[in-house]
Coordinates of C-alpha atoms in Angstrom, one line a residue:
Chain U
M696 CA -14.2 11.8 -27.1
A697 CA -15.0 13.1 -30.6
D698 CA -12.5 11.0 -32.6
K699 CA -11.2 7.6 -31.9
I700 CA -7.7 7.9 -30.4
K701 CA -5.0 6.3 -32.5
G702 CA -2.1 7.1 -30.3
T703 CA -0.3 5.2 -27.5
L704 CA 0.7 6.3 -24.0
I705 CA 3.6 4.7 -22.2
I706 CA 3.3 5.7 -18.6
I707 CA 6.4 4.8 -16.5
G708 CA 6.6 4.7 -12.7
G709 CA 10.1 6.3 -12.6
H710 CA 13.6 4.8 -12.3
E711 CA 13.2 2.7 -15.5
D712 CA 16.2 0.5 -16.1
K713 CA 18.7 2.5 -18.1
T714 CA 21.7 0.1 -18.1
D715 CA 20.8 -3.6 -18.3
G716 CA 17.8 -5.0 -20.1
R717 CA 16.2 -1.6 -20.6
E718 CA 12.9 -3.3 -21.3
I719 CA 10.7 -0.2 -21.0
L720 CA 13.0 2.2 -22.9
T721 CA 13.4 -0.5 -25.6
E722 CA 9.7 -0.4 -26.0
V723 CA 9.8 3.4 -26.2
A724 CA 12.5 3.2 -28.9
R725 CA 10.4 0.6 -30.8
S726 CA 7.5 3.0 -31.0
V727 CA 9.6 5.2 -33.3
R728 CA 10.6 2.4 -35.6
F729 CA 8.0 2.6 -38.3
E730 CA 7.3 6.3 -38.0
R731 CA 9.0 9.1 -39.9
G732 CA 9.4 11.6 -37.2
P733 CA 11.9 12.0 -34.4
L734 CA 11.7 10.9 -30.7
V735 CA 11.4 14.2 -28.9
V736 CA 12.7 14.3 -25.3
V737 CA 10.9 17.1 -23.4
T738 CA 12.8 18.3 -20.3
A739 CA 10.1 20.7 -19.1
A740 CA 9.8 18.9 -15.7
T741 CA 13.4 18.9 -14.6
H742 CA 15.8 21.4 -13.1
K743 CA 18.6 19.4 -14.8
P744 CA 17.5 19.6 -18.5
D745 CA 21.0 19.3 -20.0
E746 CA 21.9 16.3 -17.9
L747 CA 18.7 14.4 -18.6
A748 CA 18.7 15.4 -22.3
E749 CA 22.2 14.0 -22.7
E750 CA 21.5 10.8 -20.8
Y751 CA 18.3 10.0 -22.7
T752 CA 19.7 11.0 -26.1
A753 CA 22.6 8.6 -25.6
I754 CA 20.3 5.8 -24.5
F755 CA 17.8 6.1 -27.4
K756 CA 20.6 6.4 -30.0
D757 CA 22.1 3.3 -28.5
L758 CA 18.7 1.6 -28.8
G759 CA 18.7 2.4 -32.5
V760 CA 16.5 5.5 -32.7
K761 CA 17.8 7.5 -35.7
Q762 CA 16.4 10.9 -34.9
V763 CA 16.4 12.1 -31.3
A764 CA 15.5 15.7 -30.6
V765 CA 15.4 17.6 -27.4
L766 CA 12.8 20.2 -26.5
D767 CA 14.0 22.2 -23.6
I768 CA 11.0 24.1 -22.2
R769 CA 12.2 26.5 -19.4
E770 CA 9.4 29.1 -19.5
R771 CA 5.9 29.5 -20.9
K772 CA 6.9 31.3 -24.0
D773 CA 9.0 28.2 -25.0
A774 CA 5.7 26.4 -25.5
H775 CA 4.5 29.1 -27.9
N776 CA 7.7 29.1 -30.1
P777 CA 6.5 27.9 -33.5
E778 CA 9.7 25.9 -34.1
H779 CA 8.9 23.9 -30.9
V780 CA 5.3 23.4 -32.0
E781 CA 6.6 22.2 -35.3
L782 CA 8.9 19.7 -33.7
I783 CA 6.0 18.2 -31.7
A784 CA 3.8 18.2 -34.8
G785 CA 6.3 16.0 -36.6
A786 CA 7.2 13.8 -33.7
A787 CA 6.7 10.0 -33.7
T788 CA 7.2 9.9 -30.0
V789 CA 7.2 12.5 -27.3
F790 CA 9.0 11.6 -24.0
F791 CA 8.5 13.6 -20.8
T792 CA 11.3 13.2 -18.3
G793 CA 10.8 13.2 -14.5
G794 CA 11.1 16.2 -12.3
D795 CA 8.1 18.2 -11.1
Q796 CA 4.7 17.6 -12.8
L797 CA 3.6 21.2 -12.0
R798 CA 6.5 22.5 -14.1
I799 CA 5.1 20.5 -17.1
T800 CA 1.5 21.7 -16.8
S801 CA 2.2 25.3 -15.8
Q802 CA 4.6 25.8 -18.7
I803 CA 2.8 24.0 -21.5
G804 CA -0.9 23.9 -20.4
D805 CA -3.2 25.4 -23.0
S806 CA -0.2 26.5 -25.2
P807 CA 0.1 25.9 -28.9
M808 CA 2.5 23.1 -28.1
F809 CA -0.1 21.6 -25.7
R810 CA -2.8 21.6 -28.4
C811 CA -0.4 20.1 -30.9
L812 CA 0.5 17.4 -28.4
H813 CA -3.1 16.4 -28.1
E814 CA -3.5 16.4 -31.9
V815 CA -0.5 14.2 -32.7
Y816 CA -1.6 11.8 -29.9
R817 CA -5.0 11.5 -31.4
K818 CA -3.5 10.9 -34.8
G819 CA -1.2 8.1 -33.7
A820 CA 1.9 9.4 -31.9
T821 CA 3.2 7.8 -28.8
I822 CA 3.4 10.0 -25.7
V823 CA 5.7 8.8 -22.9
G824 CA 6.1 10.1 -19.4
T825 CA 8.3 8.8 -16.5
S826 CA 7.8 9.8 -12.8
A827 CA 6.5 13.4 -13.0
G828 CA 5.9 12.9 -16.7
A829 CA 3.7 9.9 -15.8
A830 CA 1.8 11.7 -13.0
A831 CA 1.0 14.6 -15.4
M832 CA -0.8 12.4 -18.0
P833 CA -4.4 12.4 -16.6
E834 CA -7.0 15.1 -16.4
T835 CA -6.2 15.5 -12.7
M836 CA -2.8 14.8 -11.3
V837 CA -1.5 14.1 -7.8
V838 CA 1.2 16.7 -7.1
G839 CA 2.0 16.1 -3.5
G840 CA 1.2 14.3 -0.3
P841 CA 3.2 12.2 2.2
S842 CA 4.6 8.8 1.3
D843 CA 4.8 5.9 3.8
E844 CA 1.9 7.3 5.7
S845 CA -1.9 6.7 5.7
H846 CA -4.0 9.3 4.1
R847 CA -5.2 12.4 5.9
I848 CA -7.5 14.7 4.0
S849 CA -5.4 17.8 4.3
A850 CA -2.3 16.1 3.0
L851 CA -3.2 15.4 -0.6
R852 CA -2.5 18.0 -3.3
M853 CA -4.0 17.6 -6.8
A854 CA -3.9 19.8 -9.8
P855 CA -5.2 19.8 -13.4
G856 CA -3.0 17.5 -15.6
L857 CA -2.3 17.2 -19.3
G858 CA -5.6 15.5 -19.9
L859 CA -4.2 12.8 -22.2
L860 CA -6.0 10.1 -20.3
G861 CA -9.5 10.5 -18.7
D862 CA -11.0 9.1 -15.5
V863 CA -7.7 8.0 -13.9
V864 CA -5.3 9.4 -11.4
I865 CA -1.7 8.1 -11.5
D866 CA 0.9 7.8 -8.9
S867 CA 4.5 6.7 -9.6
H868 CA 7.3 5.2 -7.5
F869 CA 4.4 3.4 -6.0
A870 CA 5.5 0.5 -3.8
E871 CA 8.9 1.9 -3.3
R872 CA 7.6 5.1 -1.7
G873 CA 4.6 3.5 0.0
R874 CA 2.0 5.6 -1.8
M875 CA -1.1 3.4 -1.4
G876 CA -2.5 5.8 1.3
R877 CA -2.4 8.8 -0.9
L878 CA -3.8 7.0 -4.0
L879 CA -6.7 5.7 -1.9
G880 CA -7.2 9.2 -0.8
A881 CA -7.2 10.5 -4.4
V882 CA -9.7 7.8 -5.5
A883 CA -12.0 8.4 -2.5
Q884 CA -12.1 12.1 -3.4
N885 CA -13.9 11.1 -6.6
P886 CA -14.4 7.4 -7.3
K887 CA -15.1 8.2 -11.0
N888 CA -11.3 8.2 -11.3
L889 CA -9.6 4.8 -11.3
G890 CA -6.3 5.0 -9.4
L891 CA -3.2 3.6 -11.1
G892 CA -0.2 3.1 -8.8
I893 CA 2.9 2.3 -10.9
D894 CA 6.1 0.9 -9.4
E895 CA 9.5 1.9 -10.4
D896 CA 10.9 0.3 -13.6
T897 CA 7.3 -0.6 -14.5
A898 CA 5.0 0.9 -17.1
V899 CA 1.5 0.8 -18.6
E900 CA 1.2 1.0 -22.3
V901 CA -2.2 2.4 -23.1
V902 CA -3.5 1.7 -26.6
G903 CA -6.2 4.0 -28.0
G904 CA -7.1 5.3 -24.5
E905 CA -9.0 2.1 -23.9
R906 CA -6.7 -0.7 -22.6
F907 CA -3.3 -1.2 -21.3
R908 CA -0.7 -3.8 -20.7
V909 CA 2.0 -3.8 -18.1
L910 CA 5.7 -3.7 -18.9
G911 CA 8.8 -4.0 -16.6
S912 CA 9.9 -5.6 -13.4
G913 CA 7.4 -4.3 -10.8
A914 CA 3.6 -4.1 -10.3
V915 CA 0.8 -1.9 -11.2
Y916 CA -2.0 -1.4 -8.6
V917 CA -5.4 -0.5 -9.9
V918 CA -7.7 1.0 -7.2
D919 CA -11.3 1.0 -8.2
G920 CA -13.7 3.0 -6.0
A921 CA -16.9 2.2 -8.0
E922 CA -18.3 0.0 -5.2
I923 CA -17.4 2.3 -2.3
M924 CA -20.6 2.7 -0.4
Y925 CA -19.1 4.6 2.6
S926 CA -16.3 7.0 3.1
S927 CA -15.8 9.5 5.8
L928 CA -14.3 12.1 3.5
S929 CA -17.0 14.6 3.8
E930 CA -17.4 14.2 7.5
Q931 CA -14.0 14.1 9.1
H932 CA -11.7 16.9 10.1
A933 CA -8.6 17.5 8.1
E934 CA -6.2 15.6 10.3
G935 CA -8.3 12.4 10.6
I936 CA -7.7 9.2 8.7
V937 CA -10.1 8.8 5.8
T938 CA -12.3 5.7 6.4
V939 CA -13.1 4.0 3.1
H940 CA -15.1 0.7 2.8
D941 CA -15.2 -1.7 -0.2
V942 CA -12.4 -0.5 -2.4
K943 CA -11.6 -2.9 -5.2
L944 CA -7.9 -3.6 -5.8
H945 CA -6.1 -5.4 -8.7
V946 CA -2.4 -6.1 -8.7
L947 CA -0.9 -6.6 -12.2
G948 CA 2.5 -7.7 -13.4
A949 CA 4.4 -7.8 -16.7
D950 CA 2.2 -8.8 -19.7
D951 CA -1.0 -8.4 -17.7
H952 CA -3.8 -6.6 -19.5
F953 CA -6.5 -4.2 -18.3
N954 CA -9.6 -2.8 -20.0
L955 CA -10.0 0.8 -18.9
V956 CA -13.5 1.1 -20.4
Q957 CA -14.9 -1.9 -18.6
R958 CA -12.6 -1.3 -15.7
R959 CA -11.6 -5.0 -15.6
P960 CA -8.3 -6.8 -15.6
L961 CA -8.1 -9.5 -18.2
R962 CA -7.4 -13.1 -17.2
P963 CA -4.5 -14.6 -19.2
D964 CA -6.9 -17.2 -20.7
E965 CA -9.3 -14.5 -22.1
P966 CA -9.0 -14.4 -25.8
E967 CA -8.6 -10.6 -25.9
N968 CA -5.5 -11.0 -23.8
N969 CA -3.2 -12.3 -26.5
G970 CA -0.1 -10.7 -25.1
K971 CA 0.1 -12.7 -21.9
K972 CA 2.8 -15.3 -21.7
Chain M
M279 CA -14.1 -22.7 19.1
A280 CA -15.4 -24.9 21.9
D281 CA -16.0 -22.1 24.4
K282 CA -17.0 -18.5 23.8
I283 CA -13.9 -16.3 24.2
K284 CA -14.2 -13.8 27.0
G285 CA -10.9 -12.1 26.6
T286 CA -9.7 -9.1 24.6
L287 CA -6.8 -8.6 22.3
I288 CA -5.1 -5.3 21.8
I289 CA -3.0 -5.6 18.7
I290 CA -0.7 -2.6 18.1
G291 CA 1.2 -1.7 14.9
G292 CA 4.3 -0.7 16.7
H293 CA 5.7 2.7 17.8
E294 CA 2.7 3.5 20.0
D295 CA 2.9 6.9 21.5
K296 CA 4.8 6.7 24.8
T297 CA 5.1 10.3 25.8
D298 CA 2.2 12.5 24.9
G299 CA -1.5 11.4 24.7
R300 CA -0.5 7.7 25.1
E301 CA -4.0 6.8 23.9
I302 CA -3.2 3.1 23.2
L303 CA -1.2 2.4 26.3
T304 CA -3.9 4.2 28.4
E305 CA -6.4 1.7 26.9
V306 CA -4.0 -1.1 27.9
A307 CA -3.7 0.3 31.4
R308 CA -7.5 0.6 31.6
S309 CA -7.8 -3.1 30.8
V310 CA -6.3 -3.9 34.2
R311 CA -8.5 -1.5 36.2
F312 CA -11.2 -3.8 37.4
E313 CA -9.2 -7.0 37.5
R314 CA -7.3 -8.4 40.4
G315 CA -4.1 -9.6 38.7
P316 CA -1.1 -7.7 37.5
L317 CA -0.2 -6.4 34.0
V318 CA 2.7 -8.8 32.9
V319 CA 5.2 -7.4 30.4
V320 CA 6.7 -10.3 28.4
T321 CA 10.0 -9.4 26.9
A322 CA 10.4 -12.7 25.0
A323 CA 10.7 -11.0 21.5
T324 CA 13.4 -8.5 22.3
H325 CA 17.2 -8.5 22.6
K326 CA 16.9 -5.6 25.0
P327 CA 14.6 -7.1 27.7
D328 CA 15.9 -5.0 30.6
E329 CA 15.6 -1.7 28.7
L330 CA 12.0 -2.4 27.5
A331 CA 10.9 -3.9 30.8
E332 CA 12.1 -0.7 32.6
E333 CA 10.5 1.6 30.0
Y334 CA 7.1 -0.1 30.0
T335 CA 7.0 -0.6 33.8
A336 CA 7.5 3.1 34.3
I337 CA 4.8 4.0 31.7
F338 CA 2.2 1.6 33.1
K339 CA 2.9 2.7 36.7
D340 CA 2.6 6.3 35.5
L341 CA -0.7 5.4 33.9
G342 CA -2.0 4.1 37.3
V343 CA -1.5 0.4 37.0
K344 CA -0.8 -0.8 40.5
Q345 CA 0.8 -4.2 39.8
V346 CA 3.2 -4.4 36.9
A347 CA 5.3 -7.6 36.6
V348 CA 8.0 -8.5 34.1
L349 CA 8.3 -11.9 32.5
D350 CA 11.8 -12.2 31.0
I351 CA 11.8 -15.3 28.7
R352 CA 15.2 -15.9 27.3
E353 CA 15.1 -19.6 26.5
R354 CA 12.5 -22.3 26.2
K355 CA 12.8 -23.6 29.7
D356 CA 11.7 -20.2 31.0
A357 CA 8.3 -20.9 29.5
H358 CA 8.2 -24.1 31.5
N359 CA 9.1 -22.5 34.9
P360 CA 6.0 -23.0 37.2
E361 CA 6.5 -19.6 38.7
H362 CA 6.2 -18.0 35.3
V363 CA 3.2 -20.1 34.4
E364 CA 1.6 -19.0 37.7
L365 CA 2.3 -15.3 36.9
I366 CA 0.4 -15.7 33.6
A367 CA -2.4 -17.6 35.3
G368 CA -3.0 -14.7 37.6
A369 CA -2.5 -11.9 35.0
A370 CA -5.2 -9.4 34.2
T371 CA -3.3 -8.3 31.1
V372 CA -0.3 -9.8 29.3
F373 CA 1.8 -7.4 27.2
F374 CA 4.1 -8.7 24.5
T375 CA 6.8 -6.2 23.5
G376 CA 8.3 -5.8 20.0
G377 CA 11.4 -7.5 18.8
D378 CA 11.4 -10.7 16.7
Q379 CA 8.1 -12.7 16.5
L380 CA 10.0 -15.9 16.0
R381 CA 11.6 -15.4 19.4
I382 CA 8.2 -15.4 20.9
T383 CA 6.8 -18.5 19.2
S384 CA 10.0 -20.5 19.3
Q385 CA 10.4 -20.0 23.0
I386 CA 6.8 -20.2 24.3
G387 CA 5.0 -22.2 21.6
D388 CA 3.3 -25.3 23.1
S389 CA 4.9 -24.7 26.5
P390 CA 2.9 -24.7 29.8
M391 CA 3.0 -20.9 29.7
F392 CA 1.5 -21.0 26.2
R393 CA -1.4 -23.2 27.2
C394 CA -1.9 -21.0 30.2
L395 CA -2.0 -17.9 28.1
H396 CA -4.7 -19.4 25.9
E397 CA -6.7 -20.3 29.0
V398 CA -6.6 -16.9 30.7
Y399 CA -7.5 -15.3 27.3
R400 CA -10.5 -17.5 27.0
K401 CA -11.5 -16.7 30.5
G402 CA -11.3 -13.0 30.1
A403 CA -7.7 -11.6 30.3
T404 CA -6.5 -9.0 27.9
I405 CA -3.5 -10.0 25.7
V406 CA -1.6 -7.2 24.1
G407 CA 1.1 -7.2 21.5
T408 CA 3.0 -4.4 19.8
S409 CA 5.0 -4.8 16.5
A410 CA 6.4 -8.3 16.7
G411 CA 4.0 -9.0 19.5
A412 CA 1.2 -8.0 17.2
A413 CA 2.4 -10.1 14.2
A414 CA 2.7 -13.2 16.5
M415 CA -1.0 -13.1 17.5
P416 CA -2.6 -15.1 14.6
E417 CA -2.4 -18.8 13.7
T418 CA 0.0 -17.9 10.9
M419 CA 2.3 -15.0 11.1
V420 CA 4.3 -13.0 8.7
V421 CA 8.0 -13.2 9.7
G422 CA 9.8 -11.5 6.8
G423 CA 9.6 -10.1 3.4
P424 CA 10.7 -6.8 1.8
S425 CA 9.0 -3.5 2.6
D426 CA 8.5 -0.7 0.1
E427 CA 8.4 -3.3 -2.7
S428 CA 5.7 -5.2 -4.6
H429 CA 5.3 -8.8 -3.7
R430 CA 7.3 -11.6 -5.3
I431 CA 6.5 -15.1 -4.3
S432 CA 9.9 -16.1 -3.0
A433 CA 10.1 -13.0 -0.8
L434 CA 7.5 -13.7 1.8
R435 CA 8.2 -15.8 4.9
M436 CA 5.5 -17.0 7.2
A437 CA 5.5 -19.2 10.3
P438 CA 3.0 -20.6 12.8
G439 CA 2.0 -17.9 15.3
L440 CA 0.5 -17.9 18.8
G441 CA -3.0 -18.8 17.5
L442 CA -4.9 -16.3 19.6
L443 CA -6.8 -15.1 16.6
G444 CA -7.9 -17.3 13.7
D445 CA -8.3 -16.6 10.0
V446 CA -6.2 -13.4 9.9
V447 CA -2.7 -12.4 9.1
I448 CA -1.3 -9.3 10.7
D449 CA 1.4 -6.9 9.5
S450 CA 2.6 -3.9 11.6
H451 CA 4.3 -0.6 10.8
F452 CA 2.1 -0.9 7.8
A453 CA 1.9 2.4 5.9
E454 CA 5.2 3.6 7.4
R455 CA 7.1 0.6 5.9
G456 CA 5.1 0.2 2.7
R457 CA 3.9 -3.3 3.5
M458 CA 0.8 -3.5 1.3
G459 CA 2.7 -5.7 -1.2
R460 CA 3.6 -8.4 1.3
L461 CA 0.2 -8.4 3.0
L462 CA -1.5 -8.8 -0.4
G463 CA 0.9 -11.7 -1.0
A464 CA 0.1 -13.3 2.3
V465 CA -3.7 -13.0 1.6
A466 CA -3.3 -14.4 -1.9
Q467 CA -1.5 -17.4 -0.5
N468 CA -4.7 -18.4 1.2
P469 CA -7.7 -16.0 1.0
K470 CA -9.3 -17.7 4.0
N471 CA -7.1 -15.3 6.0
L472 CA -8.2 -11.7 6.3
G473 CA -5.1 -9.4 6.1
L474 CA -4.9 -6.7 8.8
G475 CA -2.3 -4.0 8.1
I476 CA -1.8 -1.9 11.2
D477 CA 0.0 1.5 11.1
E478 CA 2.3 2.7 13.8
D479 CA 0.6 4.2 16.9
T480 CA -2.6 2.4 15.9
A481 CA -4.3 -0.7 17.3
V482 CA -7.2 -3.0 16.9
E483 CA -9.0 -4.0 20.1
V484 CA -10.6 -7.4 19.4
V485 CA -13.5 -8.3 21.7
G486 CA -14.4 -12.0 22.1
G487 CA -12.5 -12.9 18.9
E488 CA -15.4 -11.5 16.9
R489 CA -15.1 -7.8 16.3
F490 CA -12.7 -5.0 16.7
R491 CA -12.5 -1.3 17.0
V492 CA -9.6 0.9 15.9
L493 CA -7.6 3.0 18.3
G494 CA -4.8 5.5 17.7
S495 CA -3.6 8.0 15.2
G496 CA -3.1 5.9 12.0
A497 CA -5.1 3.6 9.8
V498 CA -5.9 -0.1 9.7
Y499 CA -6.1 -1.7 6.3
V500 CA -8.3 -4.8 6.0
V501 CA -7.5 -6.9 2.9
D502 CA -10.2 -9.4 2.0
G503 CA -9.4 -12.0 -0.6
A504 CA -12.8 -13.8 -0.6
E505 CA -13.7 -12.5 -4.0
I506 CA -10.4 -13.1 -5.7
M507 CA -11.2 -15.1 -8.8
Y508 CA -7.8 -15.1 -10.3
S509 CA -4.3 -15.0 -9.0
S510 CA -1.1 -16.1 -10.7
L511 CA 0.4 -17.5 -7.5
S512 CA 0.4 -21.1 -8.6
E513 CA 1.7 -20.3 -12.0
Q514 CA 4.5 -17.8 -11.9
H515 CA 8.1 -18.3 -11.2
A516 CA 9.5 -17.2 -7.9
E517 CA 10.8 -13.8 -8.9
G518 CA 7.6 -12.7 -10.8
I519 CA 5.1 -10.2 -9.5
V520 CA 2.0 -12.0 -8.2
T521 CA -1.0 -10.9 -10.2
V522 CA -4.2 -10.7 -8.1
H523 CA -7.6 -9.6 -9.3
D524 CA -10.6 -8.4 -7.2
V525 CA -9.1 -7.9 -3.8
K526 CA -11.4 -6.0 -1.4
L527 CA -9.9 -3.4 0.7
H528 CA -11.2 -1.3 3.7
V529 CA -9.3 1.5 5.3
L530 CA -10.4 2.2 8.9
G531 CA -9.5 5.0 11.3
A532 CA -10.0 5.7 15.0
D533 CA -13.3 4.5 16.5
D534 CA -14.2 2.5 13.3
H535 CA -15.6 -1.0 14.0
F536 CA -15.2 -4.2 12.0
N537 CA -17.0 -7.5 12.4
L538 CA -14.5 -10.3 11.9
V539 CA -17.2 -13.0 11.6
Q540 CA -19.1 -11.3 8.9
R541 CA -15.9 -9.8 7.5
R542 CA -17.6 -6.4 7.3
P543 CA -16.7 -2.9 8.4
L544 CA -19.5 -1.2 10.3
R545 CA -20.9 2.1 9.2
P546 CA -20.9 4.7 11.9
D547 CA -24.7 4.9 11.6
E548 CA -25.2 1.1 12.2
P549 CA -26.7 0.5 15.6
E550 CA -24.1 -2.1 16.5
N551 CA -21.4 0.5 16.1
N552 CA -22.0 2.4 19.2
G553 CA -18.4 3.5 19.8
K554 CA -18.1 5.7 16.7
K555 CA -17.9 9.4 17.4

């Protein structure tokens, strides 16, 4: 990293509460409070852009956000449109809805909008993604693979992501869709990446690209492959189970903190962890 | 342990293949081959004893087992019946079907049949359990808790099991039903117990109570809590997510070996691991 990152990421495991306490979306709304620009809802991932735009606009207005704008990206040239780039350039918060993460990256990857997104993030904007919008955040994203099944080499599909967060892979709907197998597979492919499995109605709020805290009602699973001394990934045929020894796993709940640089969870009694109840 | 255990356990994660390769049931059938006694199918766990008895009898006969007997335990006095005890006493292999693990333990726990089961196991018999029959094997068994959800303290229900294998807890249908959350919860409750999560059509074959190898098409997850230095289990209210740091996890596939005494997976190149292909 050349410059210190001043922005924040809010990475949501999907199905965030939209009707009751709305803890996570309230935190998203709060990110706009002291900023001048709008909250921009980007519907690039979804096949139902109008429906999601309407739903999120109503929620964020209800949560007190004064300016909510919608950026409806349906093809690659939409990410080159100077008006769209300008909208991102002035945004306090950019919110990526769910849908298909490949729709996000294939449409905005390396576009003027993409470069602008990185710039506003470095300068202090908050970038939010839920479900597919969450999966798309890292350098490399998981795009497919079976749920509720143990990992077979051939089954996992990955692709280059938005690159807003390095050295992690992210999977959403984590416990709900039984995705431990595929996250373990993704980490075993290259243990330099920390695996983050985020449950529904649960989020990590990453500050300055260096640490996060957990929000919401579910758990965040951190899969650390640094101590893997043996995996069968390079040996076995495509349909075999991938053997992996000595994976480290942390399970975190609301208000827990994690240091991404040191790859360590913080105990609630550690001084740095001042947010823990 | 007073005496060295001479018996074998075959612990199956449920839904073992009954029609095609039948790898696991073939291994069960093989356990009878050089023994004099019958293979006894115990239907204590199920509400459909006749159906399962018929199905397994047909399969094991088809796999070349000459003597297949059925022990239909429907109430506690059935486990006191001297004829039933005698059947177990002469068995080469005892096979517990799926169903409800509490039906097994509540009906046979501390009965003459139960004591006889332990005795024949110590002397060399093979004891097999699938699904509920697998969960019932350890000293403490998981009897309930949500699947496809992260663990909340209040959600997990455990009960005393058959006690054929110490210092482990076992969960079946593991990846298929997304049970990592509850197995982590069970291990965090007391890290002395190693957690074994066994996928469907997958089994561990435990020799002498000390080591196992994996059979079948899925994975076995070994959750080791020995290095947990922090968990929130004693602090949090019942509905909260249980925070756990530094769980060790191994994922094992067919022909992988694990030493239960040392709590270590064996690498395929370790000399002790002669069964690995």
